[in-house]
């Protein structure tokens, strides 16, 4: 399996523009997570889906952020309008329920480095 | 206040030496504790995952311990190699399926 795929790997945009980040989870995984990582705040969970349904979006910072998962193999994170403080690395991760193990192991994508000027 | 505290923030060690990283947490209830390795410019990769009933788990030269009573964990790196240079992140989950609480990480630099 190719692992979690994210695109683009780098995005530079100007303040006020719309930004769309994309993620393809590992085939067969039914959980998908969006994270943001900055030097100041470390890794933060933004939102996660189970079977394409958003379960917890309490980490989404503002209404400018939205995420969708139209099917099991694709998700987007959109920022509209973007601001300089949104500059960060955005990671997507996916997992499947571990059953008797009692947990699900999350596999992270390579991330999208977003710079908003 | 972060519910997962890691120490030290950073450390430099000589190749071949051992080191131990610490993690204290206040997350409750507790489901599992994970250690991730994150190389520069890449996503985190899981090293170990421990549930309440486990107090030690190894992955090659990495050994994690867990004391659920004192809410402390450590990650021991044996015979360090240059490729061990990375950020090591302690992650605690109160929910077996979803939400993770991340520590700020310990930056390890292994020098020749």
PDB file of C-alpha atoms in Angstrom:
ATOM      1  CA  UNK A   1       0.000   0.000   0.000  1.00  0.00           C
ATOM      2  CA  UNK A   2       1.226   3.508  -0.777  1.00  0.00           C
ATOM      3  CA  UNK A   3       0.291   4.809   2.648  1.00  0.00           C
ATOM      4  CA  UNK A   4      -1.642   7.991   3.286  1.00  0.00           C
ATOM      5  CA  UNK A   5      -1.332  10.368   0.339  1.00  0.00           C
ATOM      6  CA  UNK A   6      -1.569  14.118   0.710  1.00  0.00           C
ATOM      7  CA  UNK A   7      -1.502  16.875  -1.874  1.00  0.00           C
ATOM      8  CA  UNK A   8      -0.104  19.327  -2.454  1.00  0.00           C
ATOM      9  CA  UNK A   9       3.101  18.834  -0.448  1.00  0.00           C
ATOM     10  CA  UNK A  10       3.725  22.575  -0.378  1.00  0.00           C
ATOM     11  CA  UNK A  11       1.326  25.456  -0.834  1.00  0.00           C
ATOM     12  CA  UNK A  12       2.129  29.154  -0.830  1.00  0.00           C
ATOM     13  CA  UNK A  13      -0.778  31.544  -1.089  1.00  0.00           C
ATOM     14  CA  UNK A  14      -1.735  35.098  -0.303  1.00  0.00           C
ATOM     15  CA  UNK A  15      -3.918  36.179   2.556  1.00  0.00           C
ATOM     16  CA  UNK A  16      -7.575  36.015   1.652  1.00  0.00           C
ATOM     17  CA  UNK A  17      -7.247  33.222  -0.874  1.00  0.00           C
ATOM     18  CA  UNK A  18      -9.012  29.891  -0.593  1.00  0.00           C
ATOM     19  CA  UNK A  19      -6.822  26.881   0.141  1.00  0.00           C
ATOM     20  CA  UNK A  20      -7.825  23.243  -0.340  1.00  0.00           C
ATOM     21  CA  UNK A  21      -5.763  20.397   1.052  1.00  0.00           C
ATOM     22  CA  UNK A  22      -6.400  16.834  -0.067  1.00  0.00           C
ATOM     23  CA  UNK A  23      -5.982  13.422   1.506  1.00  0.00           C
ATOM     24  CA  UNK A  24      -6.336   9.840   0.359  1.00  0.00           C
ATOM     25  CA  UNK A  25      -6.386   7.433   3.328  1.00  0.00           C
ATOM     26  CA  UNK A  26      -5.048   3.896   3.354  1.00  0.00           C
ATOM     27  CA  UNK A  27      -7.510   1.575   1.646  1.00  0.00           C
ATOM     28  CA  UNK A  28      -9.730  -0.206   4.170  1.00  0.00           C
ATOM     29  CA  UNK A  29      -9.243   2.336   6.938  1.00  0.00           C
ATOM     30  CA  UNK A  30     -12.488   3.725   8.278  1.00  0.00           C
ATOM     31  CA  UNK A  31     -11.100   6.556  10.415  1.00  0.00           C
ATOM     32  CA  UNK A  32      -9.560   9.729   9.001  1.00  0.00           C
ATOM     33  CA  UNK A  33      -7.939  12.520  10.997  1.00  0.00           C
ATOM     34  CA  UNK A  34      -6.778  16.044  10.120  1.00  0.00           C
ATOM     35  CA  UNK A  35      -4.010  17.573  12.251  1.00  0.00           C
ATOM     36  CA  UNK A  36      -2.124  20.857  12.263  1.00  0.00           C
ATOM     37  CA  UNK A  37       1.447  21.226  13.486  1.00  0.00           C
ATOM     38  CA  UNK A  38       3.202  24.459  14.407  1.00  0.00           C
ATOM     39  CA  UNK A  39       6.325  25.192  16.400  1.00  0.00           C
ATOM     40  CA  UNK A  40       4.318  27.036  19.027  1.00  0.00           C
ATOM     41  CA  UNK A  41       1.453  24.588  19.519  1.00  0.00           C
ATOM     42  CA  UNK A  42       2.817  21.254  18.342  1.00  0.00           C
ATOM     43  CA  UNK A  43       0.372  18.748  16.870  1.00  0.00           C
ATOM     44  CA  UNK A  44      -3.315  19.514  17.232  1.00  0.00           C
ATOM     45  CA  UNK A  45      -6.281  17.443  16.131  1.00  0.00           C
ATOM     46  CA  UNK A  46      -8.638  19.494  13.976  1.00  0.00           C
ATOM     47  CA  UNK A  47     -11.336  16.980  13.065  1.00  0.00           C
ATOM     48  CA  UNK A  48     -11.836  13.272  12.566  1.00  0.00           C
ATOM     49  CA  UNK A  49     -14.238  11.125  10.563  1.00  0.00           C
ATOM     50  CA  UNK A  50     -15.524   7.594  10.994  1.00  0.00           C
ATOM     51  CA  UNK A  51     -17.065   5.959   7.937  1.00  0.00           C
ATOM     52  CA  UNK A  52     -17.066   9.347   6.184  1.00  0.00           C
ATOM     53  CA  UNK A  53     -19.068  10.999   8.984  1.00  0.00           C
ATOM     54  CA  UNK A  54     -17.489  13.809  11.048  1.00  0.00           C
ATOM     55  CA  UNK A  55     -17.296  12.626  14.671  1.00  0.00           C
ATOM     56  CA  UNK A  56     -15.479  15.428  16.435  1.00  0.00           C
ATOM     57  CA  UNK A  57     -14.719  18.841  14.947  1.00  0.00           C
ATOM     58  CA  UNK A  58     -14.053  20.623  18.225  1.00  0.00           C
ATOM     59  CA  UNK A  59     -10.477  21.306  17.152  1.00  0.00           C
ATOM     60  CA  UNK A  60     -11.433  23.271  14.058  1.00  0.00           C
ATOM     61  CA  UNK A  61     -10.221  26.768  14.937  1.00  0.00           C
ATOM     62  CA  UNK A  62     -12.785  28.923  13.144  1.00  0.00           C
ATOM     63  CA  UNK A  63     -15.598  28.909  10.636  1.00  0.00           C
ATOM     64  CA  UNK A  64     -12.987  29.630   8.001  1.00  0.00           C
ATOM     65  CA  UNK A  65     -11.995  25.977   8.260  1.00  0.00           C
ATOM     66  CA  UNK A  66     -14.149  23.205   6.835  1.00  0.00           C
ATOM     67  CA  UNK A  67     -13.554  19.533   6.092  1.00  0.00           C
ATOM     68  CA  UNK A  68     -15.407  17.021   4.002  1.00  0.00           C
ATOM     69  CA  UNK A  69     -15.177  13.336   3.281  1.00  0.00           C
ATOM     70  CA  UNK A  70     -17.404  12.583   0.287  1.00  0.00           C
ATOM     71  CA  UNK A  71     -16.283   8.950   0.101  1.00  0.00           C
ATOM     72  CA  UNK A  72     -14.030   6.445   1.835  1.00  0.00           C
ATOM     73  CA  UNK A  73     -11.006   7.277  -0.285  1.00  0.00           C
ATOM     74  CA  UNK A  74     -10.941  11.061  -0.273  1.00  0.00           C
ATOM     75  CA  UNK A  75     -11.092  13.984   2.127  1.00  0.00           C
ATOM     76  CA  UNK A  76     -10.498  17.717   1.858  1.00  0.00           C
ATOM     77  CA  UNK A  77      -9.634  20.438   4.338  1.00  0.00           C
ATOM     78  CA  UNK A  78     -10.542  23.906   3.128  1.00  0.00           C
ATOM     79  CA  UNK A  79      -9.541  27.293   4.511  1.00  0.00           C
ATOM     80  CA  UNK A  80     -11.479  30.273   3.215  1.00  0.00           C
ATOM     81  CA  UNK A  81     -10.294  32.985   3.523  1.00  0.00           C
ATOM     82  CA  UNK A  82      -6.749  32.076   4.537  1.00  0.00           C
ATOM     83  CA  UNK A  83      -4.732  34.185   6.984  1.00  0.00           C
ATOM     84  CA  UNK A  84      -0.987  34.291   7.771  1.00  0.00           C
ATOM     85  CA  UNK A  85      -1.606  32.618  11.158  1.00  0.00           C
ATOM     86  CA  UNK A  86      -2.874  29.543   9.301  1.00  0.00           C
ATOM     87  CA  UNK A  87       0.684  28.863   8.154  1.00  0.00           C
ATOM     88  CA  UNK A  88       1.549  25.394   9.440  1.00  0.00           C
ATOM     89  CA  UNK A  89       2.055  21.799   8.375  1.00  0.00           C
ATOM     90  CA  UNK A  90      -1.246  19.980   7.968  1.00  0.00           C
ATOM     91  CA  UNK A  91      -1.223  16.214   8.387  1.00  0.00           C
ATOM     92  CA  UNK A  92      -3.809  13.667   7.459  1.00  0.00           C
ATOM     93  CA  UNK A  93      -3.833  10.285   9.212  1.00  0.00           C
ATOM     94  CA  UNK A  94      -5.976   7.181   8.857  1.00  0.00           C
ATOM     95  CA  UNK A  95      -6.652   4.096  10.948  1.00  0.00           C
ATOM     96  CA  UNK A  96      -8.900   1.108  11.366  1.00  0.00           C
ATOM     97  CA  UNK A  97     -10.293  -0.290  14.578  1.00  0.00           C
ATOM     98  CA  UNK A  98      -7.790  -2.628  16.218  1.00  0.00           C
ATOM     99  CA  UNK A  99     -10.417  -4.876  17.758  1.00  0.00           C
ATOM    100  CA  UNK A 100      -8.963  -6.972  20.564  1.00  0.00           C
ATOM    101  CA  UNK A 101      -5.878  -4.776  20.652  1.00  0.00           C
ATOM    102  CA  UNK A 102      -8.101  -2.114  22.170  1.00  0.00           C
ATOM    103  CA  UNK A 103      -6.867   0.764  20.066  1.00  0.00           C
ATOM    104  CA  UNK A 104      -6.406   1.866  16.500  1.00  0.00           C
ATOM    105  CA  UNK A 105      -2.968   2.739  15.208  1.00  0.00           C
ATOM    106  CA  UNK A 106      -2.881   5.912  13.169  1.00  0.00           C
ATOM    107  CA  UNK A 107      -0.751   6.193  10.050  1.00  0.00           C
ATOM    108  CA  UNK A 108       0.254   9.700   9.061  1.00  0.00           C
ATOM    109  CA  UNK A 109       0.722  11.155   5.612  1.00  0.00           C
ATOM    110  CA  UNK A 110       3.765  13.269   4.672  1.00  0.00           C
ATOM    111  CA  UNK A 111       1.935  16.529   5.369  1.00  0.00           C
ATOM    112  CA  UNK A 112       1.210  19.716   3.439  1.00  0.00           C
ATOM    113  CA  UNK A 113       3.332  22.722   4.338  1.00  0.00           C
ATOM    114  CA  UNK A 114       1.103  25.779   4.003  1.00  0.00           C
ATOM    115  CA  UNK A 115       2.495  29.305   3.889  1.00  0.00           C
ATOM    116  CA  UNK A 116       0.068  32.203   3.812  1.00  0.00           C
ATOM    117  CA  UNK A 117       1.726  35.513   2.919  1.00  0.00           C
TER     118      UNK A 117
ATOM    119  CA  UNK B   1      -2.632  23.461  30.098  1.00  0.00           C
ATOM    120  CA  UNK B   2      -1.121  20.617  28.131  1.00  0.00           C
ATOM    121  CA  UNK B   3      -2.092  17.288  29.619  1.00  0.00           C
ATOM    122  CA  UNK B   4       1.040  15.606  28.284  1.00  0.00           C
ATOM    123  CA  UNK B   5       4.401  16.991  29.412  1.00  0.00           C
ATOM    124  CA  UNK B   6       7.697  15.770  27.986  1.00  0.00           C
ATOM    125  CA  UNK B   7      11.256  16.236  29.161  1.00  0.00           C
ATOM    126  CA  UNK B   8      13.829  17.187  28.244  1.00  0.00           C
ATOM    127  CA  UNK B   9      12.883  19.554  25.430  1.00  0.00           C
ATOM    128  CA  UNK B  10      16.007  18.557  23.574  1.00  0.00           C
ATOM    129  CA  UNK B  11      19.152  16.549  24.053  1.00  0.00           C
ATOM    130  CA  UNK B  12      22.366  15.812  22.252  1.00  0.00           C
ATOM    131  CA  UNK B  13      23.990  12.402  22.580  1.00  0.00           C
ATOM    132  CA  UNK B  14      27.018  10.697  21.101  1.00  0.00           C
ATOM    133  CA  UNK B  15      26.501   7.887  18.648  1.00  0.00           C
ATOM    134  CA  UNK B  16      26.451   4.567  20.427  1.00  0.00           C
ATOM    135  CA  UNK B  17      25.263   5.967  23.754  1.00  0.00           C
ATOM    136  CA  UNK B  18      21.910   5.327  25.432  1.00  0.00           C
ATOM    137  CA  UNK B  19      19.319   7.909  26.414  1.00  0.00           C
ATOM    138  CA  UNK B  20      15.954   8.070  28.128  1.00  0.00           C
ATOM    139  CA  UNK B  21      13.087  10.429  27.411  1.00  0.00           C
ATOM    140  CA  UNK B  22      10.330  11.163  29.909  1.00  0.00           C
ATOM    141  CA  UNK B  23       6.597  11.722  29.597  1.00  0.00           C
ATOM    142  CA  UNK B  24       4.150  12.686  32.349  1.00  0.00           C
ATOM    143  CA  UNK B  25       0.447  12.919  31.667  1.00  0.00           C
ATOM    144  CA  UNK B  26      -2.763  13.909  33.384  1.00  0.00           C
ATOM    145  CA  UNK B  27      -5.149  12.661  30.712  1.00  0.00           C
ATOM    146  CA  UNK B  28      -8.079  10.843  32.294  1.00  0.00           C
ATOM    147  CA  UNK B  29      -9.611   8.416  31.671  1.00  0.00           C
ATOM    148  CA  UNK B  30      -6.686   6.574  30.142  1.00  0.00           C
ATOM    149  CA  UNK B  31      -6.891   4.250  27.169  1.00  0.00           C
ATOM    150  CA  UNK B  32      -3.399   3.984  25.734  1.00  0.00           C
ATOM    151  CA  UNK B  33      -0.038   5.740  25.440  1.00  0.00           C
ATOM    152  CA  UNK B  34       1.989   5.956  22.264  1.00  0.00           C
ATOM    153  CA  UNK B  35       5.453   7.064  21.322  1.00  0.00           C
ATOM    154  CA  UNK B  36       5.946   8.476  17.848  1.00  0.00           C
ATOM    155  CA  UNK B  37       9.146   9.324  15.988  1.00  0.00           C
ATOM    156  CA  UNK B  38       9.025  12.271  13.632  1.00  0.00           C
ATOM    157  CA  UNK B  39      11.883  12.886  11.236  1.00  0.00           C
ATOM    158  CA  UNK B  40      12.319  16.419   9.944  1.00  0.00           C
ATOM    159  CA  UNK B  41       9.874  17.144   7.139  1.00  0.00           C
ATOM    160  CA  UNK B  42       7.908  13.929   7.565  1.00  0.00           C
ATOM    161  CA  UNK B  43       4.826  12.684   9.369  1.00  0.00           C
ATOM    162  CA  UNK B  44       5.029  10.959  12.753  1.00  0.00           C
ATOM    163  CA  UNK B  45       5.613   7.206  12.754  1.00  0.00           C
ATOM    164  CA  UNK B  46       4.400   4.992  15.588  1.00  0.00           C
ATOM    165  CA  UNK B  47       7.109   3.289  17.666  1.00  0.00           C
ATOM    166  CA  UNK B  48       5.083   1.696  20.473  1.00  0.00           C
ATOM    167  CA  UNK B  49       1.543   1.640  21.794  1.00  0.00           C
ATOM    168  CA  UNK B  50       0.776   0.514  25.359  1.00  0.00           C
ATOM    169  CA  UNK B  51      -2.545  -0.039  27.035  1.00  0.00           C
ATOM    170  CA  UNK B  52      -3.294   0.172  30.745  1.00  0.00           C
ATOM    171  CA  UNK B  53      -2.225  -3.399  31.441  1.00  0.00           C
ATOM    172  CA  UNK B  54       1.148  -3.166  29.713  1.00  0.00           C
ATOM    173  CA  UNK B  55       4.182  -1.739  31.502  1.00  0.00           C
ATOM    174  CA  UNK B  56       6.875  -2.267  28.899  1.00  0.00           C
ATOM    175  CA  UNK B  57       7.083  -2.673  25.161  1.00  0.00           C
ATOM    176  CA  UNK B  58      10.038  -2.854  22.806  1.00  0.00           C
ATOM    177  CA  UNK B  59      10.550  -2.073  19.144  1.00  0.00           C
ATOM    178  CA  UNK B  60      14.117  -2.874  18.194  1.00  0.00           C
ATOM    179  CA  UNK B  61      16.420  -0.507  20.071  1.00  0.00           C
ATOM    180  CA  UNK B  62      13.443   1.434  21.441  1.00  0.00           C
ATOM    181  CA  UNK B  63      11.920   0.370  24.768  1.00  0.00           C
ATOM    182  CA  UNK B  64       8.947   2.152  26.284  1.00  0.00           C
ATOM    183  CA  UNK B  65       7.772   1.800  29.867  1.00  0.00           C
ATOM    184  CA  UNK B  66       4.489   2.812  31.424  1.00  0.00           C
ATOM    185  CA  UNK B  67       3.496   3.343  35.041  1.00  0.00           C
ATOM    186  CA  UNK B  68      -0.240   3.991  34.920  1.00  0.00           C
ATOM    187  CA  UNK B  69      -0.367   4.585  38.680  1.00  0.00           C
ATOM    188  CA  UNK B  70       2.036   7.518  38.586  1.00  0.00           C
ATOM    189  CA  UNK B  71       1.012   8.455  35.020  1.00  0.00           C
ATOM    190  CA  UNK B  72       4.559   8.359  33.750  1.00  0.00           C
ATOM    191  CA  UNK B  73       6.184   6.839  30.712  1.00  0.00           C
ATOM    192  CA  UNK B  74       9.711   6.689  29.393  1.00  0.00           C
ATOM    193  CA  UNK B  75      11.301   5.866  26.068  1.00  0.00           C
ATOM    194  CA  UNK B  76      14.774   4.365  26.185  1.00  0.00           C
ATOM    195  CA  UNK B  77      16.985   4.384  23.112  1.00  0.00           C
ATOM    196  CA  UNK B  78      19.803   1.855  23.206  1.00  0.00           C
ATOM    197  CA  UNK B  79      23.058   2.205  21.275  1.00  0.00           C
ATOM    198  CA  UNK B  80      21.928   5.325  19.466  1.00  0.00           C
ATOM    199  CA  UNK B  81      22.524   5.743  15.746  1.00  0.00           C
ATOM    200  CA  UNK B  82      22.659   8.861  13.600  1.00  0.00           C
ATOM    201  CA  UNK B  83      19.277   7.906  12.155  1.00  0.00           C
ATOM    202  CA  UNK B  84      17.758   8.267  15.623  1.00  0.00           C
ATOM    203  CA  UNK B  85      18.038  12.046  15.278  1.00  0.00           C
ATOM    204  CA  UNK B  86      14.393  13.123  15.303  1.00  0.00           C
ATOM    205  CA  UNK B  87      11.602  14.465  17.459  1.00  0.00           C
ATOM    206  CA  UNK B  88      10.021  11.905  19.794  1.00  0.00           C
ATOM    207  CA  UNK B  89       6.436  12.607  20.695  1.00  0.00           C
ATOM    208  CA  UNK B  90       4.487  11.104  23.586  1.00  0.00           C
ATOM    209  CA  UNK B  91       0.789  10.749  22.837  1.00  0.00           C
ATOM    210  CA  UNK B  92      -1.959   9.755  25.257  1.00  0.00           C
ATOM    211  CA  UNK B  93      -5.460   8.700  24.366  1.00  0.00           C
ATOM    212  CA  UNK B  94      -8.485   8.787  26.633  1.00  0.00           C
ATOM    213  CA  UNK B  95     -10.567   7.310  23.844  1.00  0.00           C
ATOM    214  CA  UNK B  96      -9.521   4.020  22.268  1.00  0.00           C
ATOM    215  CA  UNK B  97     -10.812   5.029  18.863  1.00  0.00           C
ATOM    216  CA  UNK B  98     -10.081   8.650  18.230  1.00  0.00           C
ATOM    217  CA  UNK B  99      -8.781  11.649  20.036  1.00  0.00           C
ATOM    218  CA  UNK B 100      -5.105  11.849  20.910  1.00  0.00           C
ATOM    219  CA  UNK B 101      -3.370  14.313  23.254  1.00  0.00           C
ATOM    220  CA  UNK B 102       0.124  15.156  22.023  1.00  0.00           C
ATOM    221  CA  UNK B 103       3.156  16.196  24.003  1.00  0.00           C
ATOM    222  CA  UNK B 104       5.426  18.899  22.624  1.00  0.00           C
ATOM    223  CA  UNK B 105       8.120  16.361  21.809  1.00  0.00           C
ATOM    224  CA  UNK B 106      11.783  15.873  22.677  1.00  0.00           C
ATOM    225  CA  UNK B 107      14.249  16.783  19.951  1.00  0.00           C
ATOM    226  CA  UNK B 108      17.090  14.252  19.912  1.00  0.00           C
ATOM    227  CA  UNK B 109      20.318  14.928  18.051  1.00  0.00           C
ATOM    228  CA  UNK B 110      22.810  12.085  17.713  1.00  0.00           C
ATOM    229  CA  UNK B 111      26.332  13.243  16.863  1.00  0.00           C
ATOM    230  CA  UNK B 112      29.190  11.162  15.440  1.00  0.00           C
TER     231      UNK B 112
END
